[in-house]
PDB file of C-alpha atoms in Angstrom:
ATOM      1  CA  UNK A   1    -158.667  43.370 222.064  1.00  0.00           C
ATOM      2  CA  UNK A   2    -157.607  45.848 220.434  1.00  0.00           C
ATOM      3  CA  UNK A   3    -155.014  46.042 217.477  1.00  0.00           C
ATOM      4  CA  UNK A   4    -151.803  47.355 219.814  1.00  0.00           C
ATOM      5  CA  UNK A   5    -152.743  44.290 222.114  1.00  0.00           C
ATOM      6  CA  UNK A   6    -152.505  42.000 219.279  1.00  0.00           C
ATOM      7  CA  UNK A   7    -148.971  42.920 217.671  1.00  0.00           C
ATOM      8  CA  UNK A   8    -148.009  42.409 221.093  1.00  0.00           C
ATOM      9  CA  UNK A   9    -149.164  39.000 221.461  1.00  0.00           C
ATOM     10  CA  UNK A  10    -147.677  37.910 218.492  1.00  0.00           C
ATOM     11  CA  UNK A  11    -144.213  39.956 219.408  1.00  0.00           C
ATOM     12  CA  UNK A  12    -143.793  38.061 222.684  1.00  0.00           C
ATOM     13  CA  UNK A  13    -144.736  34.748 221.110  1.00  0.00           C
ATOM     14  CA  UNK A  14    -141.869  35.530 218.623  1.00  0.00           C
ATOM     15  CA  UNK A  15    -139.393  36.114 221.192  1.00  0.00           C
ATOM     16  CA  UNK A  16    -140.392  33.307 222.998  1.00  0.00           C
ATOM     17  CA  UNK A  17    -139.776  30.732 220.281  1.00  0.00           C
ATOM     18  CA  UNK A  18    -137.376  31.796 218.065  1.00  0.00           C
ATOM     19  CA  UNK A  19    -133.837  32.673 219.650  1.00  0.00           C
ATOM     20  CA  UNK A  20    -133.150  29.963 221.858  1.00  0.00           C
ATOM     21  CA  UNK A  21    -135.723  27.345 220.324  1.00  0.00           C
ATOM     22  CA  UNK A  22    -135.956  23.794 221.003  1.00  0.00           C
ATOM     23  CA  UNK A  23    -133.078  21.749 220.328  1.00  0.00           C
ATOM     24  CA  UNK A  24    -134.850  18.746 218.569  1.00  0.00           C
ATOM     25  CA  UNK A  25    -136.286  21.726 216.018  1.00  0.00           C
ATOM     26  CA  UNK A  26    -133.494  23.874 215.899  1.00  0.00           C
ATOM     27  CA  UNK A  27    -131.235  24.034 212.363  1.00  0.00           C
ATOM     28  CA  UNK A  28    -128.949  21.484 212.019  1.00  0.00           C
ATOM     29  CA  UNK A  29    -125.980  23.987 211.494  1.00  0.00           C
ATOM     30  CA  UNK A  30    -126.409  25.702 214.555  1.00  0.00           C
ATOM     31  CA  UNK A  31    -124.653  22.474 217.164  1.00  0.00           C
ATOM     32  CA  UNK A  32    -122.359  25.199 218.161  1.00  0.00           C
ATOM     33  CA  UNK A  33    -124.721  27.504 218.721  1.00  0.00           C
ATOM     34  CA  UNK A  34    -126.192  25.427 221.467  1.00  0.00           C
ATOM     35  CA  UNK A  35    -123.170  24.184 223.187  1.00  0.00           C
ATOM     36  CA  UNK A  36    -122.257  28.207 223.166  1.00  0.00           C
ATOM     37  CA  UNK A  37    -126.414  28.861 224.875  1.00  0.00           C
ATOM     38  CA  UNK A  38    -125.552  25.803 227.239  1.00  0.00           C
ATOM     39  CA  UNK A  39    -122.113  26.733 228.434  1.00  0.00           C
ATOM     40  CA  UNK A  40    -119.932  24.305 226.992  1.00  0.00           C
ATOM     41  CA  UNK A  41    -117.340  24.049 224.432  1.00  0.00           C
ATOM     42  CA  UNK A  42    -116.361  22.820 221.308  1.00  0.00           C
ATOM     43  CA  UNK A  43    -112.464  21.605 221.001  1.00  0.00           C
ATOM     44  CA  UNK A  44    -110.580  19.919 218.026  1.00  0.00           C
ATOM     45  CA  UNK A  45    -108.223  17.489 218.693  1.00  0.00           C
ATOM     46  CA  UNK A  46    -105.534  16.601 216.640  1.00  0.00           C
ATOM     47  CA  UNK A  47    -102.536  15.478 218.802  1.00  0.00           C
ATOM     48  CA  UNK A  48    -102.186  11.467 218.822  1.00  0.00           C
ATOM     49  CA  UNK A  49    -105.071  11.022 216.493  1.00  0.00           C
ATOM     50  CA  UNK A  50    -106.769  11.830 213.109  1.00  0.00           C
ATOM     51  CA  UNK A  51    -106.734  15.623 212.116  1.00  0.00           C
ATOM     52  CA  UNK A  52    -109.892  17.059 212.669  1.00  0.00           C
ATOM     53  CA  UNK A  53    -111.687  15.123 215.377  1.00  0.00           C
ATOM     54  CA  UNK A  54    -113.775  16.838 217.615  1.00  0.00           C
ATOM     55  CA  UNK A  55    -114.451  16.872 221.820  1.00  0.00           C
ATOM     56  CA  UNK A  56    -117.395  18.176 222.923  1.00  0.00           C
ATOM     57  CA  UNK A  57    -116.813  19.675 226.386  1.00  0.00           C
ATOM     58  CA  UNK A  58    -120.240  19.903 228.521  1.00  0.00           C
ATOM     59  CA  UNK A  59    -119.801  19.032 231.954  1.00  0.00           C
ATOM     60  CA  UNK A  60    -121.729  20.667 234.613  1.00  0.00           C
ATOM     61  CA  UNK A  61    -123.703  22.939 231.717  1.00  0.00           C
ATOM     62  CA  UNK A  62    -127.380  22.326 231.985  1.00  0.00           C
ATOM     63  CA  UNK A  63    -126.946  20.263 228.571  1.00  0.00           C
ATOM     64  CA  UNK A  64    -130.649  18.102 228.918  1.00  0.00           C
ATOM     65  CA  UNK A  65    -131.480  14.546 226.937  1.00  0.00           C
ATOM     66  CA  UNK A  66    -133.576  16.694 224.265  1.00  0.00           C
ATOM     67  CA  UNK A  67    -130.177  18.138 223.847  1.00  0.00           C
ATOM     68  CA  UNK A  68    -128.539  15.096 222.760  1.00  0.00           C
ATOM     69  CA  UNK A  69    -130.852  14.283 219.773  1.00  0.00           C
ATOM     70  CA  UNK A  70    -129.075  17.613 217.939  1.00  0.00           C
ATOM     71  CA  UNK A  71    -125.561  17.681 219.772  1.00  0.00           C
ATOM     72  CA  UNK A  72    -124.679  13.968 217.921  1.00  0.00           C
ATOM     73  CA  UNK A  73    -124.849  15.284 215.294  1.00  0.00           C
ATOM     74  CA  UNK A  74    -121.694  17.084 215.367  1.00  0.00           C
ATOM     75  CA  UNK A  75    -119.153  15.389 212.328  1.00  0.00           C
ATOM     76  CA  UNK A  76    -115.996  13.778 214.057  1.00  0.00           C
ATOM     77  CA  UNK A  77    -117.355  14.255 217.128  1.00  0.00           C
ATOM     78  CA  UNK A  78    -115.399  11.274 219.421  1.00  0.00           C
ATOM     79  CA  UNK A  79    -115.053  12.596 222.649  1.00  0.00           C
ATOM     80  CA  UNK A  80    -118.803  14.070 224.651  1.00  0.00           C
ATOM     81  CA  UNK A  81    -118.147  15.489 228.290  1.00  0.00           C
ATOM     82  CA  UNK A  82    -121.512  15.392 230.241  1.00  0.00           C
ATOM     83  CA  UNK A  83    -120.489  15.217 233.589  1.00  0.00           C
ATOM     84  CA  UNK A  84    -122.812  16.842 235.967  1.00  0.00           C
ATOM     85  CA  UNK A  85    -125.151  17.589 233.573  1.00  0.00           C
ATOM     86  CA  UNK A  86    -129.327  16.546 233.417  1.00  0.00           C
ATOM     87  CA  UNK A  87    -128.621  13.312 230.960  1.00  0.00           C
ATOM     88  CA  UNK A  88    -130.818  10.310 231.718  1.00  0.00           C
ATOM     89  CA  UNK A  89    -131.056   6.965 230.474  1.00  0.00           C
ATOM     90  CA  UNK A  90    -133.387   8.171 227.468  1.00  0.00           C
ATOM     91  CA  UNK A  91    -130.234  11.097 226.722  1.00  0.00           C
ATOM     92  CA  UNK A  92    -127.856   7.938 226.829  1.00  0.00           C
ATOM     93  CA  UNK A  93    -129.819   6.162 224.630  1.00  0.00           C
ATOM     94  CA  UNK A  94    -129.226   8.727 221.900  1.00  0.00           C
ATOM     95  CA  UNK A  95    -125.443   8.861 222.089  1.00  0.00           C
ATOM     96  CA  UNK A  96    -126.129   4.911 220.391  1.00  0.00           C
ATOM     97  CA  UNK A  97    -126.908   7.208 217.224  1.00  0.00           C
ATOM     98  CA  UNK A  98    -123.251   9.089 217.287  1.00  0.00           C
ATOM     99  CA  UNK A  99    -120.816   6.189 215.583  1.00  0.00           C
ATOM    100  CA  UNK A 100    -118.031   8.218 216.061  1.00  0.00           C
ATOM    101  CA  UNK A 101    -117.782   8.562 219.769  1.00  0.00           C
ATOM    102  CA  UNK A 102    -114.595   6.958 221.290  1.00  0.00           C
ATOM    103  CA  UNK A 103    -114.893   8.701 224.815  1.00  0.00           C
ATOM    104  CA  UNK A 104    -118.020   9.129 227.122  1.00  0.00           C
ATOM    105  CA  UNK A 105    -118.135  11.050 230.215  1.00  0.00           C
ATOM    106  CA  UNK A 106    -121.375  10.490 231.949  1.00  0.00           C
ATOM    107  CA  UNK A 107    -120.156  10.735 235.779  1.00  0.00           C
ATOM    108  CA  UNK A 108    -122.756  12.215 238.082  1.00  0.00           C
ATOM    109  CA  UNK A 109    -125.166  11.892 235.586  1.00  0.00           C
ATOM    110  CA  UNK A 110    -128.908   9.778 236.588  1.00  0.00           C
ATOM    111  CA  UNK A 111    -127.608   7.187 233.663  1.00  0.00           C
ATOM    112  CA  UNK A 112    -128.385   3.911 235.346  1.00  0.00           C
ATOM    113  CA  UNK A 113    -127.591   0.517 233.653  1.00  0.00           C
ATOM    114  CA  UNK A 114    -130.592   0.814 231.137  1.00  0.00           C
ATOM    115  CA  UNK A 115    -129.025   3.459 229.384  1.00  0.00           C
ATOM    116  CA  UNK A 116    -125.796   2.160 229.319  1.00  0.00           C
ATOM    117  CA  UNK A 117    -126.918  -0.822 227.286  1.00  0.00           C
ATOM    118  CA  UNK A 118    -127.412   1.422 224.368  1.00  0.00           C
ATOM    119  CA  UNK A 119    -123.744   3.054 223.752  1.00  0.00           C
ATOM    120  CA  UNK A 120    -122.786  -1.116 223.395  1.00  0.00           C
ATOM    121  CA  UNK A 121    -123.544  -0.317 219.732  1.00  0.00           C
ATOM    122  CA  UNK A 122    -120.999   2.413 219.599  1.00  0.00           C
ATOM    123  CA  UNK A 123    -118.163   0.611 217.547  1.00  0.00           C
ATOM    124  CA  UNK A 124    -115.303   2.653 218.240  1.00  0.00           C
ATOM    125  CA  UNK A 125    -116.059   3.273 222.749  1.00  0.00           C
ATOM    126  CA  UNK A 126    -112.551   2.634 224.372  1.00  0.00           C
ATOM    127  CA  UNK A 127    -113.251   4.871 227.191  1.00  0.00           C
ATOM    128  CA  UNK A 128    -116.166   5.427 229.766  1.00  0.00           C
ATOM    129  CA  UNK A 129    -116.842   7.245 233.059  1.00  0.00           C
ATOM    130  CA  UNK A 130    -119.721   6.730 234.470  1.00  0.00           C
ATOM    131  CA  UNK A 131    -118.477   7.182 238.395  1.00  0.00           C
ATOM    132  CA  UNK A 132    -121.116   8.771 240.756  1.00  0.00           C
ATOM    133  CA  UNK A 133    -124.338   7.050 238.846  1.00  0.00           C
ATOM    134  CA  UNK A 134    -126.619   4.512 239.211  1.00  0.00           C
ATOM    135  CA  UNK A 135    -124.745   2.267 237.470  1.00  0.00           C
ATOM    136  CA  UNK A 136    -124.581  -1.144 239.345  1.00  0.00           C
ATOM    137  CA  UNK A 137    -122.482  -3.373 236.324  1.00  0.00           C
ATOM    138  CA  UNK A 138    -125.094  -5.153 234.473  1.00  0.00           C
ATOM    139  CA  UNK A 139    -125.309  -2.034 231.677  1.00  0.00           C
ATOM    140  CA  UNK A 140    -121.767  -2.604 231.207  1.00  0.00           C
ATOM    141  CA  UNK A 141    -121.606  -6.222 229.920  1.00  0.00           C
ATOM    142  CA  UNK A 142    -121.520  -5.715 226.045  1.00  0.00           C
ATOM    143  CA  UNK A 143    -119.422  -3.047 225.881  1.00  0.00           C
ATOM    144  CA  UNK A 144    -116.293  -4.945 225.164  1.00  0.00           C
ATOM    145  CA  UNK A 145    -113.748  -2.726 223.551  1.00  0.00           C
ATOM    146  CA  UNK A 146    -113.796  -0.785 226.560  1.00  0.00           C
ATOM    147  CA  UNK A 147    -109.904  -0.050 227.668  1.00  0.00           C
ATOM    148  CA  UNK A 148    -110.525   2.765 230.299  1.00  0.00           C
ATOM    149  CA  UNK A 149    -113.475   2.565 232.484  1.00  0.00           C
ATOM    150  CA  UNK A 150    -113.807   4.960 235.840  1.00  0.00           C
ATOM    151  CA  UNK A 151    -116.239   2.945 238.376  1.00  0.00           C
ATOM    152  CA  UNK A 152    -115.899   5.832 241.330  1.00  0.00           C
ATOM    153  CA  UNK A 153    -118.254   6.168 243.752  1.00  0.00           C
ATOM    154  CA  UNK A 154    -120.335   4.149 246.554  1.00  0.00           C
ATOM    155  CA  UNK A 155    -122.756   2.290 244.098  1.00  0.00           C
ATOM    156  CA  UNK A 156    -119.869   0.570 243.028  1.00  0.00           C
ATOM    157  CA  UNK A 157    -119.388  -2.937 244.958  1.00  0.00           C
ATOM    158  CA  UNK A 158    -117.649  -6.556 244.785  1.00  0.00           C
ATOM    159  CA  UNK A 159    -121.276  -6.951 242.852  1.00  0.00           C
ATOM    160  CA  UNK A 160    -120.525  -4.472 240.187  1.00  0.00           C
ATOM    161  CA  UNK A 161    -117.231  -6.273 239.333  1.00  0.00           C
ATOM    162  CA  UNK A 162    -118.951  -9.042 238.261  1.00  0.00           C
ATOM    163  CA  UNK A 163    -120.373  -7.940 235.116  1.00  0.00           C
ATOM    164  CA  UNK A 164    -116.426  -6.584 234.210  1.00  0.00           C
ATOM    165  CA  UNK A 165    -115.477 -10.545 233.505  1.00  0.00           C
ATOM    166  CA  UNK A 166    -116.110 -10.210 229.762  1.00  0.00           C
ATOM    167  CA  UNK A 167    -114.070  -6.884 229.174  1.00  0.00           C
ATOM    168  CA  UNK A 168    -111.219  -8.695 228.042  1.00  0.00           C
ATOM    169  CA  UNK A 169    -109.677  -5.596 226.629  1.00  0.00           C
ATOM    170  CA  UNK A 170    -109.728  -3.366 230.168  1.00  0.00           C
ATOM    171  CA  UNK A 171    -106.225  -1.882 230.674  1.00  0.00           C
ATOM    172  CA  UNK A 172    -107.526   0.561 233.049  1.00  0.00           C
ATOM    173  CA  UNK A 173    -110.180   0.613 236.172  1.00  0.00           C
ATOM    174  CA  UNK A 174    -110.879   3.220 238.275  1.00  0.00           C
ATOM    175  CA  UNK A 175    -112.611   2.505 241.749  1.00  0.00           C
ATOM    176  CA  UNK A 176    -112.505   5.459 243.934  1.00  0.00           C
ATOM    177  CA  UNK A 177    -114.503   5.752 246.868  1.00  0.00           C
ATOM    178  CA  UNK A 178    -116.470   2.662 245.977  1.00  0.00           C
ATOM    179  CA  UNK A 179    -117.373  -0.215 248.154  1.00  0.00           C
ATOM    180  CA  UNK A 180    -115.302  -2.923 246.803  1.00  0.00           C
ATOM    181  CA  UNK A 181    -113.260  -5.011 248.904  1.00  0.00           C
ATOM    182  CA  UNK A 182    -110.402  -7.121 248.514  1.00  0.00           C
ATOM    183  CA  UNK A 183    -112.317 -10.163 248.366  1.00  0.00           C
ATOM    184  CA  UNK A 184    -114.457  -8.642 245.094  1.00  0.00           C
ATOM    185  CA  UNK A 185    -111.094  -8.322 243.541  1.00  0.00           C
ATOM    186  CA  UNK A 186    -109.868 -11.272 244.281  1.00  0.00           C
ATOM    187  CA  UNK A 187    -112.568 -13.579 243.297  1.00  0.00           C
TER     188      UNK A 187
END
């Protein structure tokens, strides 16, 4: 090879791993720099709560679970938007690390009841949508300070409700398109 070929080499390995990078190596200062590479949005939210609180507004991006490890990060951040986005159980998992999080959108997401165990230990979760998922109920069980939970789609069932007995503190249930039946809420 000679020493043209070589520069070269080294050029496109350059380009390859520096602009965009990885997002589990990337510098911890550049969270908006991501969102901005993944299509989303970062908004600050000050009406009817503490100054300076942030939303994080990714739905439908292509926002992955490597993502996530970088992306909680964010200070203030309380509200994530990952609707239609490539989060899994293992991206769930690592929303558990972001204590600040009040409001989780993971609607047609492939989160399944596994994942969902993990945001129980977010203290301050009031609000959840997980419609359109595999969620079945049993994921939901120890997250008890949930007030607003959104249960849409066909996976939900008289089954599902079930697992809601313990949310003592539930002012609000969506169940849109889901296969409940007046007998599931009755009983």
């Amino acid at each position: 090879m000679n020493n043209r070929g070589g520069r070269l080499l080294v050029w496109v390995i350059a380009v390859v791993a520096w602009p965009g990078g990885d997002a589990r190596t990337a510098d911890p200062g550049d969270v908006p720099k991501l969102v901005a590479r993944r299509g989303g949005r970062i908004v600050e939210l000050s009406a009817g709560g503490e100054p300076g609180r942030v939303r994080l507004a990714l739905g439908g991006t292509q926002v992955s679970d490597a993502d996530l490890d970088r992306l909680v990060t964010l200070p203030r951040l309380a509200e994530i938007d990952l609707s239609a986005t490539l989060v899994t159980d293992r991206g769930a998992s690592r929303l558990a690390a972001c204590r600040t999080l009040e409001t989780v959108d993971l609607s047609r997401t492939r989160i399944s009841d596994e994942g969902l165990s993990a945001l129980a230990e977010l203290p301050r979760l009031t609000s959840l949508r997980v419609g359109f998922t595999r969620v079945r109920g049993r994921g939901l069980v120890g997250l008890r300070r949930l007030e607003t939970l959104v249960l849409d789609g066909p996976q939900t069932s008289d089954a599902t409700l079930k697992h809601l007995a313990g949310l003592d503190k539930l002012k609000s249930l969506s169940l849109n398109l889901s296969r409940v039946t007046d007998a599931g809420l009755s009983g």
